[in-house]
mmCIF file of N, CA and C in Angstrom:
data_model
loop_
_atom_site.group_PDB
_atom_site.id
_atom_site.type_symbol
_atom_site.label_atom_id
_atom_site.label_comp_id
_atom_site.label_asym_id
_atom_site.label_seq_id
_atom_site.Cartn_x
_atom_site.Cartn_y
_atom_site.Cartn_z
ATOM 1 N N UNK U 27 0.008 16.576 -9.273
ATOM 2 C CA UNK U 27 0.802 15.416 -8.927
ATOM 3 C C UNK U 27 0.691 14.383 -10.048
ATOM 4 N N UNK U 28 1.938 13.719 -10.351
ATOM 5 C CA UNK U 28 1.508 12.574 -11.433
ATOM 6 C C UNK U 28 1.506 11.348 -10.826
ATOM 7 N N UNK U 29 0.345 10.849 -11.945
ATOM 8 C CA UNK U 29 -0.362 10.009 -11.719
ATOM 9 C C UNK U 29 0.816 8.486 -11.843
ATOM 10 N N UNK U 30 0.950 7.614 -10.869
ATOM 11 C CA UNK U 30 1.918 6.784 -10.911
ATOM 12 C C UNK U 30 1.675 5.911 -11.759
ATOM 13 N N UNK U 31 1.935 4.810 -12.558
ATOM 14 C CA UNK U 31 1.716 3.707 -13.257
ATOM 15 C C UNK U 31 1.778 2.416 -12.711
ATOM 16 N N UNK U 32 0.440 1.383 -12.676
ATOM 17 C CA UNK U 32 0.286 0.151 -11.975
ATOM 18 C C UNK U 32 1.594 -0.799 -11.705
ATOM 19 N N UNK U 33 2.277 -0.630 -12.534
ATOM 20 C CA UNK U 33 3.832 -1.062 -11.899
ATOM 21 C C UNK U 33 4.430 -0.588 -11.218
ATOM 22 N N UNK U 34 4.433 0.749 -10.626
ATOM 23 C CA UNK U 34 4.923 1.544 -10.129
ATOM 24 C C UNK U 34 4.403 1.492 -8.554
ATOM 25 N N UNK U 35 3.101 1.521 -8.570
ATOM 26 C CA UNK U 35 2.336 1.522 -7.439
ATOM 27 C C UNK U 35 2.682 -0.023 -6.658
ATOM 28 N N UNK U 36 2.869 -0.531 -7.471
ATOM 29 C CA UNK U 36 2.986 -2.309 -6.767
ATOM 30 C C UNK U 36 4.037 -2.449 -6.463
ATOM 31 N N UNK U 37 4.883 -2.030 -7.592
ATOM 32 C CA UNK U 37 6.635 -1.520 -6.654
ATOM 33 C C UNK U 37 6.278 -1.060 -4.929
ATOM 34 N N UNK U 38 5.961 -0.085 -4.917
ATOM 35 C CA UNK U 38 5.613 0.758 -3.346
ATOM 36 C C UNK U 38 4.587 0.059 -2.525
ATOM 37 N N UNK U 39 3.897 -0.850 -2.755
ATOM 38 C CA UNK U 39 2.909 -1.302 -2.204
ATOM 39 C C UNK U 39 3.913 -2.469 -1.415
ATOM 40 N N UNK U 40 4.422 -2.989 -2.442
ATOM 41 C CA UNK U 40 5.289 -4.246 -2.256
ATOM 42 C C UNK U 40 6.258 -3.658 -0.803
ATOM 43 N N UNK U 41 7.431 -2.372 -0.865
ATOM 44 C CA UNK U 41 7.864 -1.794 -0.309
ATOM 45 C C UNK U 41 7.289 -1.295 0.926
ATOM 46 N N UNK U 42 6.152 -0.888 1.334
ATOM 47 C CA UNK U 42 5.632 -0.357 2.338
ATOM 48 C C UNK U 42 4.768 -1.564 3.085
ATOM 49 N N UNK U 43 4.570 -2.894 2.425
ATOM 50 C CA UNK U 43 4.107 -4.079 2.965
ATOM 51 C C UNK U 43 5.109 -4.750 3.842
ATOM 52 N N UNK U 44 6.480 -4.339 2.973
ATOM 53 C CA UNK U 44 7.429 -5.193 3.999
ATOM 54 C C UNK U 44 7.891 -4.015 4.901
ATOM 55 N N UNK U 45 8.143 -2.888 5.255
ATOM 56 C CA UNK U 45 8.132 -1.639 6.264
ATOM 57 C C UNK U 45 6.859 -2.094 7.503
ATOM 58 N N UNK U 46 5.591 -2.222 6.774
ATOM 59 C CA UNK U 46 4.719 -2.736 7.858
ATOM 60 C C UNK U 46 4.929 -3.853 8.342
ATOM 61 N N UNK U 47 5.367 -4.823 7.755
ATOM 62 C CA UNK U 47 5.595 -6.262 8.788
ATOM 63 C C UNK U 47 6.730 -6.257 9.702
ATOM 64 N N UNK U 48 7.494 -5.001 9.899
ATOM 65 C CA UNK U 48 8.522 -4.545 10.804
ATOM 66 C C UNK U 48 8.399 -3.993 11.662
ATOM 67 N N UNK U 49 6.411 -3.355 11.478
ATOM 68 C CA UNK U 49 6.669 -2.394 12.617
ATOM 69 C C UNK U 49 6.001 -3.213 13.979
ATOM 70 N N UNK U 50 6.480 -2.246 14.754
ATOM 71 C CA UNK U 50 6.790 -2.794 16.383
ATOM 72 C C UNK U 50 5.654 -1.995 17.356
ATOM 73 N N UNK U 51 4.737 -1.084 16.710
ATOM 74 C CA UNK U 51 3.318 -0.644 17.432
ATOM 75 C C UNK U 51 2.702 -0.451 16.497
ATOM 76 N N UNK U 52 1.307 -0.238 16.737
ATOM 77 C CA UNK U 52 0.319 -0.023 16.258
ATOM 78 C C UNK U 52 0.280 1.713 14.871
ATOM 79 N N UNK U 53 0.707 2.599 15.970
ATOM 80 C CA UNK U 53 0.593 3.561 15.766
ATOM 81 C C UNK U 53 1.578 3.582 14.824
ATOM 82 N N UNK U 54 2.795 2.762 14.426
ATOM 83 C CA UNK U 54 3.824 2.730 13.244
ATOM 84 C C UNK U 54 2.979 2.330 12.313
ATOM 85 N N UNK U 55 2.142 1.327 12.103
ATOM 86 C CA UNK U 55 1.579 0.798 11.511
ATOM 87 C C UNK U 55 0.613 1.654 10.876
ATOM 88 N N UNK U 56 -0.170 2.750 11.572
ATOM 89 C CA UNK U 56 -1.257 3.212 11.396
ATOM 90 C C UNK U 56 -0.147 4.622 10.207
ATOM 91 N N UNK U 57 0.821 4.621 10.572
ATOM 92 C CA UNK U 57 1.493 5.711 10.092
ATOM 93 C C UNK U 57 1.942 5.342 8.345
ATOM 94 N N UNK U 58 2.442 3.958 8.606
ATOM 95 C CA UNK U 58 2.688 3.325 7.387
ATOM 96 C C UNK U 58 1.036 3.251 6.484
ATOM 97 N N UNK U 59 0.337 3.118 6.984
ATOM 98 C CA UNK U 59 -1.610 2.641 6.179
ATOM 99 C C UNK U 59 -1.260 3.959 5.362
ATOM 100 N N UNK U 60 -1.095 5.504 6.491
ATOM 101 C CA UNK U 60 -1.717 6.658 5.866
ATOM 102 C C UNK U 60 -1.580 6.724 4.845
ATOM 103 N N UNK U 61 0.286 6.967 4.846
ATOM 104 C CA UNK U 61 1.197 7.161 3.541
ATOM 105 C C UNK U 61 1.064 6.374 2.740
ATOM 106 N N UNK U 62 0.801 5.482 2.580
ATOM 107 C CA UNK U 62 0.850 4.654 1.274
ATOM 108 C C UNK U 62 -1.092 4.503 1.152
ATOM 109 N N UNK U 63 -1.931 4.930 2.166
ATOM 110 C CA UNK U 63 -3.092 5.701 1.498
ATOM 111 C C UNK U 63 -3.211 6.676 0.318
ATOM 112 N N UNK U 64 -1.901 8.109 0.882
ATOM 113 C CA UNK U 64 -2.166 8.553 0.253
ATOM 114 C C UNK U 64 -1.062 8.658 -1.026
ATOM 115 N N UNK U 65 -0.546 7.721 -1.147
ATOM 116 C CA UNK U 65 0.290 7.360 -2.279
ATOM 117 C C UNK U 65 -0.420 6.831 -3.142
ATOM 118 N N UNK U 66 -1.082 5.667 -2.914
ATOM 119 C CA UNK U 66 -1.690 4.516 -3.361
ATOM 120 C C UNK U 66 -3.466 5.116 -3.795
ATOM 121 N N UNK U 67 -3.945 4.756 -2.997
ATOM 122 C CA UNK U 67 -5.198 4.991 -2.759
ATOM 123 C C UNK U 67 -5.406 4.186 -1.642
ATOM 124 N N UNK U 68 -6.357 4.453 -0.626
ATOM 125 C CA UNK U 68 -6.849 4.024 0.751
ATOM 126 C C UNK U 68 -7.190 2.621 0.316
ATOM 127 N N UNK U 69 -8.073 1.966 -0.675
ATOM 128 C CA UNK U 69 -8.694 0.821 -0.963
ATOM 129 C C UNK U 69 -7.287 -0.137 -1.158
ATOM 130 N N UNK U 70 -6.374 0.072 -2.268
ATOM 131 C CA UNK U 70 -5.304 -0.812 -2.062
ATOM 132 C C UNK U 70 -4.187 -0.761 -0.752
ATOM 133 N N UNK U 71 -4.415 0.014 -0.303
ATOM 134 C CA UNK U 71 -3.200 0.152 0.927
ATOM 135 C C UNK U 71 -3.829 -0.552 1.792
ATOM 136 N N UNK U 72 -5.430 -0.904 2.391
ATOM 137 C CA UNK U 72 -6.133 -1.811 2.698
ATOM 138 C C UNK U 72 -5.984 -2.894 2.746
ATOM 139 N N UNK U 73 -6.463 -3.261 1.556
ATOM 140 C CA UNK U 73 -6.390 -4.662 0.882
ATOM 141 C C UNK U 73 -4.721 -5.331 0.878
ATOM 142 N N UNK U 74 -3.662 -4.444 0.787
ATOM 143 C CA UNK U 74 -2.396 -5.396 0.650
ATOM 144 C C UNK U 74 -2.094 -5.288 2.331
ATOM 145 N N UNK U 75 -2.347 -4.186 3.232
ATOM 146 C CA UNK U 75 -1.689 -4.244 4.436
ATOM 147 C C UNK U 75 -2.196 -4.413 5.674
ATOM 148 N N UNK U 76 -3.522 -4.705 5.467
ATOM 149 C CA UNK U 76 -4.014 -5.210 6.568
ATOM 150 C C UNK U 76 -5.236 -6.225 6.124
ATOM 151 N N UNK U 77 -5.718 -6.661 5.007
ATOM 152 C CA UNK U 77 -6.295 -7.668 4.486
ATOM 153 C C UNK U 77 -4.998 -8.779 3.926
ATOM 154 N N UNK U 78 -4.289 -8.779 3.653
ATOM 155 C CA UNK U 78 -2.732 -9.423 3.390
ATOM 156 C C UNK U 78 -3.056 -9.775 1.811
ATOM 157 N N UNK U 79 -3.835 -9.059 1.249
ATOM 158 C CA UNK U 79 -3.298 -9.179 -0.759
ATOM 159 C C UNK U 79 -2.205 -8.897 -1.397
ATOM 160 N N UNK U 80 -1.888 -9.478 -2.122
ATOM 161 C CA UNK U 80 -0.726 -9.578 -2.505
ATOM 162 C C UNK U 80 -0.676 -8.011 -3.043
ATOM 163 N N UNK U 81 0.394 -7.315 -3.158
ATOM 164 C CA UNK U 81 -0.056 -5.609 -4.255
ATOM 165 C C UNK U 81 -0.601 -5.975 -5.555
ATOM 166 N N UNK U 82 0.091 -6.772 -6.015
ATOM 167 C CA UNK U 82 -0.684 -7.010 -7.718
ATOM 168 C C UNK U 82 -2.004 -7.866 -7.424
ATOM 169 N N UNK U 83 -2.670 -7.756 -6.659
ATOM 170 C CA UNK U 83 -3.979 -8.307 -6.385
ATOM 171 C C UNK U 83 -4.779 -7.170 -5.899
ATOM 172 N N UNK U 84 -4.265 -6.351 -4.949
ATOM 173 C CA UNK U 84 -4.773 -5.300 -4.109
ATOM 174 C C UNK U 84 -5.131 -3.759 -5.179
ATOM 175 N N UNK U 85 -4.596 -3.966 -6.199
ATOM 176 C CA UNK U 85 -5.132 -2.804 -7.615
ATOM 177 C C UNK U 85 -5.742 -3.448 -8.437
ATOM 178 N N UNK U 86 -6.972 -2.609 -8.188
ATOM 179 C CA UNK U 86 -7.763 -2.890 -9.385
ATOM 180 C C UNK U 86 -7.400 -1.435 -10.080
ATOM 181 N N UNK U 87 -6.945 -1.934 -11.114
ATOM 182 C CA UNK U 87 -6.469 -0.656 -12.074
ATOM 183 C C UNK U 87 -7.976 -0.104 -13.221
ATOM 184 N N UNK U 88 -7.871 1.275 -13.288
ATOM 185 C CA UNK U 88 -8.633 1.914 -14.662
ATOM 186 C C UNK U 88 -7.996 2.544 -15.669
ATOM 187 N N UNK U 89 -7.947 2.204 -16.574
ATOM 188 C CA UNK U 89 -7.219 3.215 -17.508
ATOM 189 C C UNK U 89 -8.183 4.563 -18.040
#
């Protein structure tokens, strides 16, 4: 799988932050965390969607 680029990821982070502030149960919500877990990584999908960081706050990037 390739590896996305920190702009890229914050694009989708950004995108799946506003999908979660739409959803209407829990279990939507829990559905939205996974996927963009496993898009993202679990630690930023965290931090932007249920800690409320902004995405370009919620990556800590490594090169």
């Amino acid at each position: 799988m390739e590896r996305m680029t920190r702009e890229e990821a914050v694009q989708y982070l950004t995108k799946q932050r506003d999908l979660a502030d739409d959803c209407q149960t829990a279990s939507d919500f829990k559905a939205i965390l996974l996927e963009t877990g496993e898009a993202v990584g679990y630690t930023p999908a965290f931090r932007c969607l249920v800690k409320g960081l902004e995405p370009e706050q919620s990556i800590r990037w490594k090169d």
